[in-house]
């Protein structure tokens, strides 16, 4: 996830937040740039943009206030809450663009790592408002879960973990081979980094049974044949079971 940094001219000084109990989700109730929000909030007599992050419909994530600063977005709770605003009016708009929703999920996932005890809330949970709107996909975004589906994203993820070493090979293989794509996608979305095993699983049978046990594959008979036949699939399975949990 990329966060686009911005420089703002603040009207006064910002204060640091002593605690972060909540991450509050908002909608803009309209469309516009992060600079538009900054200008509007200055016009309200505030120090400047009150949100810490702004997610546009095209999936671009902008930095607002510094992540540890007191915000201006949820009356009565700004000293203990971080605010994320989404472009759009989800009281009237029926659906959020997938790219915006995915960016929101990734941002929430990142912030959960920074503030693991913070609760994800809607603006209307605290104040008398419809924000972020009745059609806002709160549960999807608050979960912070997002599935990798693009071949290039899957290969980049597994390459970054060291599970794939020949990225160029797998970029081609995941596009041309449906089985390779399915296995790589399942591994990318269902595994986590972990120390290597002390005792390696090396036989095709052991690798297939371990993959099935984790829910990465279902048809063991099919994958026994595929891993026996295709050395690249074998090594992907080998790396997966021995480098992740």
PDB file of N, CA, C and O in Angstrom, residues 164-198:
ATOM      1  N   UNK A 164       8.882 -17.532  -3.919  1.00  0.00           N
ATOM      2  CA  UNK A 164       9.218 -17.613  -5.342  1.00  0.00           C
ATOM      3  C   UNK A 164      10.551 -16.918  -5.538  1.00  0.00           C
ATOM      4  O   UNK A 164      10.758 -15.812  -5.029  1.00  0.00           O
ATOM      5  N   UNK A 165      11.444 -17.556  -6.273  1.00  0.00           N
ATOM      6  CA  UNK A 165      12.741 -16.935  -6.536  1.00  0.00           C
ATOM      7  C   UNK A 165      12.840 -16.437  -7.981  1.00  0.00           C
ATOM      8  O   UNK A 165      13.370 -15.370  -8.230  1.00  0.00           O
ATOM      9  N   UNK A 166      12.288 -17.195  -8.928  1.00  0.00           N
ATOM     10  CA  UNK A 166      12.311 -16.799 -10.332  1.00  0.00           C
ATOM     11  C   UNK A 166      11.003 -16.081 -10.663  1.00  0.00           C
ATOM     12  O   UNK A 166      10.048 -16.672 -11.166  1.00  0.00           O
ATOM     13  N   UNK A 167      10.956 -14.806 -10.353  1.00  0.00           N
ATOM     14  CA  UNK A 167       9.726 -14.025 -10.525  1.00  0.00           C
ATOM     15  C   UNK A 167       9.316 -13.947 -11.994  1.00  0.00           C
ATOM     16  O   UNK A 167       8.131 -14.016 -12.326  1.00  0.00           O
ATOM     17  N   UNK A 168      10.281 -13.802 -12.880  1.00  0.00           N
ATOM     18  CA  UNK A 168       9.971 -13.711 -14.311  1.00  0.00           C
ATOM     19  C   UNK A 168       9.267 -14.989 -14.793  1.00  0.00           C
ATOM     20  O   UNK A 168       8.285 -14.925 -15.541  1.00  0.00           O
ATOM     21  N   UNK A 169       9.770 -16.148 -14.362  1.00  0.00           N
ATOM     22  CA  UNK A 169       9.157 -17.426 -14.720  1.00  0.00           C
ATOM     23  C   UNK A 169       7.709 -17.480 -14.241  1.00  0.00           C
ATOM     24  O   UNK A 169       6.798 -17.845 -14.988  1.00  0.00           O
ATOM     25  N   UNK A 170       7.478 -17.100 -12.978  1.00  0.00           N
ATOM     26  CA  UNK A 170       6.143 -17.229 -12.404  1.00  0.00           C
ATOM     27  C   UNK A 170       5.166 -16.198 -12.937  1.00  0.00           C
ATOM     28  O   UNK A 170       3.968 -16.443 -12.984  1.00  0.00           O
ATOM     29  N   UNK A 171       5.655 -15.048 -13.374  1.00  0.00           N
ATOM     30  CA  UNK A 171       4.763 -14.089 -14.027  1.00  0.00           C
ATOM     31  C   UNK A 171       4.164 -14.683 -15.295  1.00  0.00           C
ATOM     32  O   UNK A 171       2.988 -14.489 -15.591  1.00  0.00           O
ATOM     33  N   UNK A 172       4.976 -15.438 -16.011  1.00  0.00           N
ATOM     34  CA  UNK A 172       4.492 -16.102 -17.226  1.00  0.00           C
ATOM     35  C   UNK A 172       3.633 -17.308 -16.871  1.00  0.00           C
ATOM     36  O   UNK A 172       2.545 -17.507 -17.419  1.00  0.00           O
ATOM     37  N   UNK A 173       4.086 -18.097 -15.915  1.00  0.00           N
ATOM     38  CA  UNK A 173       3.418 -19.352 -15.574  1.00  0.00           C
ATOM     39  C   UNK A 173       2.018 -19.105 -14.988  1.00  0.00           C
ATOM     40  O   UNK A 173       1.077 -19.837 -15.283  1.00  0.00           O
ATOM     41  N   UNK A 174       1.868 -18.082 -14.169  1.00  0.00           N
ATOM     42  CA  UNK A 174       0.562 -17.815 -13.549  1.00  0.00           C
ATOM     43  C   UNK A 174      -0.458 -17.323 -14.560  1.00  0.00           C
ATOM     44  O   UNK A 174      -1.669 -17.444 -14.339  1.00  0.00           O
ATOM     45  N   UNK A 175       0.022 -16.753 -15.650  1.00  0.00           N
ATOM     46  CA  UNK A 175      -0.893 -16.310 -16.708  1.00  0.00           C
ATOM     47  C   UNK A 175      -1.259 -17.468 -17.634  1.00  0.00           C
ATOM     48  O   UNK A 175      -2.406 -17.595 -18.076  1.00  0.00           O
ATOM     49  N   UNK A 176      -0.297 -18.340 -17.903  1.00  0.00           N
ATOM     50  CA  UNK A 176      -0.518 -19.401 -18.886  1.00  0.00           C
ATOM     51  C   UNK A 176      -1.018 -20.721 -18.301  1.00  0.00           C
ATOM     52  O   UNK A 176      -1.563 -21.552 -19.021  1.00  0.00           O
ATOM     53  N   UNK A 177      -0.852 -20.938 -16.998  1.00  0.00           N
ATOM     54  CA  UNK A 177      -1.184 -22.217 -16.374  1.00  0.00           C
ATOM     55  C   UNK A 177      -2.184 -21.987 -15.238  1.00  0.00           C
ATOM     56  O   UNK A 177      -1.846 -21.420 -14.200  1.00  0.00           O
ATOM     57  N   UNK A 178      -3.408 -22.425 -15.441  1.00  0.00           N
ATOM     58  CA  UNK A 178      -4.472 -22.194 -14.449  1.00  0.00           C
ATOM     59  C   UNK A 178      -4.164 -22.857 -13.117  1.00  0.00           C
ATOM     60  O   UNK A 178      -4.489 -22.316 -12.054  1.00  0.00           O
ATOM     61  N   UNK A 179      -3.547 -24.037 -13.145  1.00  0.00           N
ATOM     62  CA  UNK A 179      -3.209 -24.728 -11.896  1.00  0.00           C
ATOM     63  C   UNK A 179      -2.134 -23.974 -11.126  1.00  0.00           C
ATOM     64  O   UNK A 179      -2.199 -23.862  -9.893  1.00  0.00           O
ATOM     65  N   UNK A 180      -1.147 -23.454 -11.843  1.00  0.00           N
ATOM     66  CA  UNK A 180      -0.087 -22.689 -11.194  1.00  0.00           C
ATOM     67  C   UNK A 180      -0.669 -21.423 -10.561  1.00  0.00           C
ATOM     68  O   UNK A 180      -0.318 -21.065  -9.429  1.00  0.00           O
ATOM     69  N   UNK A 181      -1.557 -20.769 -11.286  1.00  0.00           N
ATOM     70  CA  UNK A 181      -2.197 -19.559 -10.754  1.00  0.00           C
ATOM     71  C   UNK A 181      -3.005 -19.880  -9.494  1.00  0.00           C
ATOM     72  O   UNK A 181      -2.919 -19.178  -8.491  1.00  0.00           O
ATOM     73  N   UNK A 182      -3.792 -20.969  -9.555  1.00  0.00           N
ATOM     74  CA  UNK A 182      -4.647 -21.335  -8.418  1.00  0.00           C
ATOM     75  C   UNK A 182      -3.816 -21.639  -7.174  1.00  0.00           C
ATOM     76  O   UNK A 182      -4.164 -21.210  -6.067  1.00  0.00           O
ATOM     77  N   UNK A 183      -2.719 -22.378  -7.347  1.00  0.00           N
ATOM     78  CA  UNK A 183      -1.870 -22.715  -6.209  1.00  0.00           C
ATOM     79  C   UNK A 183      -1.185 -21.471  -5.651  1.00  0.00           C
ATOM     80  O   UNK A 183      -1.169 -21.246  -4.436  1.00  0.00           O
ATOM     81  N   UNK A 184      -0.650 -20.652  -6.539  1.00  0.00           N
ATOM     82  CA  UNK A 184       0.036 -19.441  -6.095  1.00  0.00           C
ATOM     83  C   UNK A 184      -0.932 -18.500  -5.386  1.00  0.00           C
ATOM     84  O   UNK A 184      -0.594 -17.907  -4.352  1.00  0.00           O
ATOM     85  N   UNK A 185      -2.131 -18.343  -5.918  1.00  0.00           N
ATOM     86  CA  UNK A 185      -3.135 -17.469  -5.307  1.00  0.00           C
ATOM     87  C   UNK A 185      -3.494 -17.960  -3.902  1.00  0.00           C
ATOM     88  O   UNK A 185      -3.560 -17.167  -2.950  1.00  0.00           O
ATOM     89  N   UNK A 186      -3.727 -19.256  -3.761  1.00  0.00           N
ATOM     90  CA  UNK A 186      -4.086 -19.813  -2.453  1.00  0.00           C
ATOM     91  C   UNK A 186      -2.964 -19.626  -1.452  1.00  0.00           C
ATOM     92  O   UNK A 186      -3.201 -19.279  -0.287  1.00  0.00           O
ATOM     93  N   UNK A 187      -1.721 -19.851  -1.880  1.00  0.00           N
ATOM     94  CA  UNK A 187      -0.581 -19.688  -0.976  1.00  0.00           C
ATOM     95  C   UNK A 187      -0.441 -18.228  -0.554  1.00  0.00           C
ATOM     96  O   UNK A 187      -0.245 -17.920   0.622  1.00  0.00           O
ATOM     97  N   UNK A 188      -0.563 -17.309  -1.505  1.00  0.00           N
ATOM     98  CA  UNK A 188      -0.405 -15.888  -1.204  1.00  0.00           C
ATOM     99  C   UNK A 188      -1.441 -15.391  -0.219  1.00  0.00           C
ATOM    100  O   UNK A 188      -1.157 -14.548   0.634  1.00  0.00           O
ATOM    101  N   UNK A 189      -2.660 -15.931  -0.317  1.00  0.00           N
ATOM    102  CA  UNK A 189      -3.756 -15.418   0.505  1.00  0.00           C
ATOM    103  C   UNK A 189      -4.002 -16.202   1.792  1.00  0.00           C
ATOM    104  O   UNK A 189      -4.723 -15.730   2.667  1.00  0.00           O
ATOM    105  N   UNK A 190      -3.398 -17.374   1.931  1.00  0.00           N
ATOM    106  CA  UNK A 190      -3.698 -18.201   3.098  1.00  0.00           C
ATOM    107  C   UNK A 190      -2.500 -18.505   3.989  1.00  0.00           C
ATOM    108  O   UNK A 190      -2.624 -19.259   4.948  1.00  0.00           O
ATOM    109  N   UNK A 191      -1.354 -17.951   3.672  1.00  0.00           N
ATOM    110  CA  UNK A 191      -0.173 -18.267   4.475  1.00  0.00           C
ATOM    111  C   UNK A 191       0.453 -17.011   5.046  1.00  0.00           C
ATOM    112  O   UNK A 191       0.229 -15.903   4.585  1.00  0.00           O
ATOM    113  N   UNK A 192       1.276 -17.215   6.069  1.00  0.00           N
ATOM    114  CA  UNK A 192       1.992 -16.127   6.707  1.00  0.00           C
ATOM    115  C   UNK A 192       3.464 -16.485   6.782  1.00  0.00           C
ATOM    116  O   UNK A 192       3.824 -17.652   6.765  1.00  0.00           O
ATOM    117  N   UNK A 193       4.286 -15.452   6.892  1.00  0.00           N
ATOM    118  CA  UNK A 193       5.718 -15.707   7.068  1.00  0.00           C
ATOM    119  C   UNK A 193       5.984 -16.377   8.405  1.00  0.00           C
ATOM    120  O   UNK A 193       5.335 -16.083   9.397  1.00  0.00           O
ATOM    121  N   UNK A 194       6.940 -17.298   8.425  1.00  0.00           N
ATOM    122  CA  UNK A 194       7.309 -17.977   9.664  1.00  0.00           C
ATOM    123  C   UNK A 194       8.710 -18.562   9.489  1.00  0.00           C
ATOM    124  O   UNK A 194       9.177 -18.752   8.375  1.00  0.00           O
ATOM    125  N   UNK A 195       9.395 -18.853  10.595  1.00  0.00           N
ATOM    126  CA  UNK A 195      10.716 -19.470  10.485  1.00  0.00           C
ATOM    127  C   UNK A 195      10.634 -20.817   9.780  1.00  0.00           C
ATOM    128  O   UNK A 195       9.601 -21.494   9.828  1.00  0.00           O
ATOM    129  N   UNK A 196      11.728 -21.197   9.128  1.00  0.00           N
ATOM    130  CA  UNK A 196      11.751 -22.481   8.438  1.00  0.00           C
ATOM    131  C   UNK A 196      11.661 -23.631   9.435  1.00  0.00           C
ATOM    132  O   UNK A 196      12.086 -23.524  10.580  1.00  0.00           O
ATOM    133  N   UNK A 197      11.110 -24.736   8.970  1.00  0.00           N
ATOM    134  CA  UNK A 197      11.032 -25.936   9.801  1.00  0.00           C
ATOM    135  C   UNK A 197      12.431 -26.478  10.071  1.00  0.00           C
ATOM    136  O   UNK A 197      13.333 -26.342   9.257  1.00  0.00           O
ATOM    137  N   UNK A 198      12.595 -27.122  11.208  1.00  0.00           N
ATOM    138  CA  UNK A 198      13.861 -27.785  11.486  1.00  0.00           C
ATOM    139  C   UNK A 198      13.983 -29.056  10.646  1.00  0.00           C
ATOM    140  O   UNK A 198      15.055 -29.398  10.175  1.00  0.00           O
TER     141      UNK A 198
END
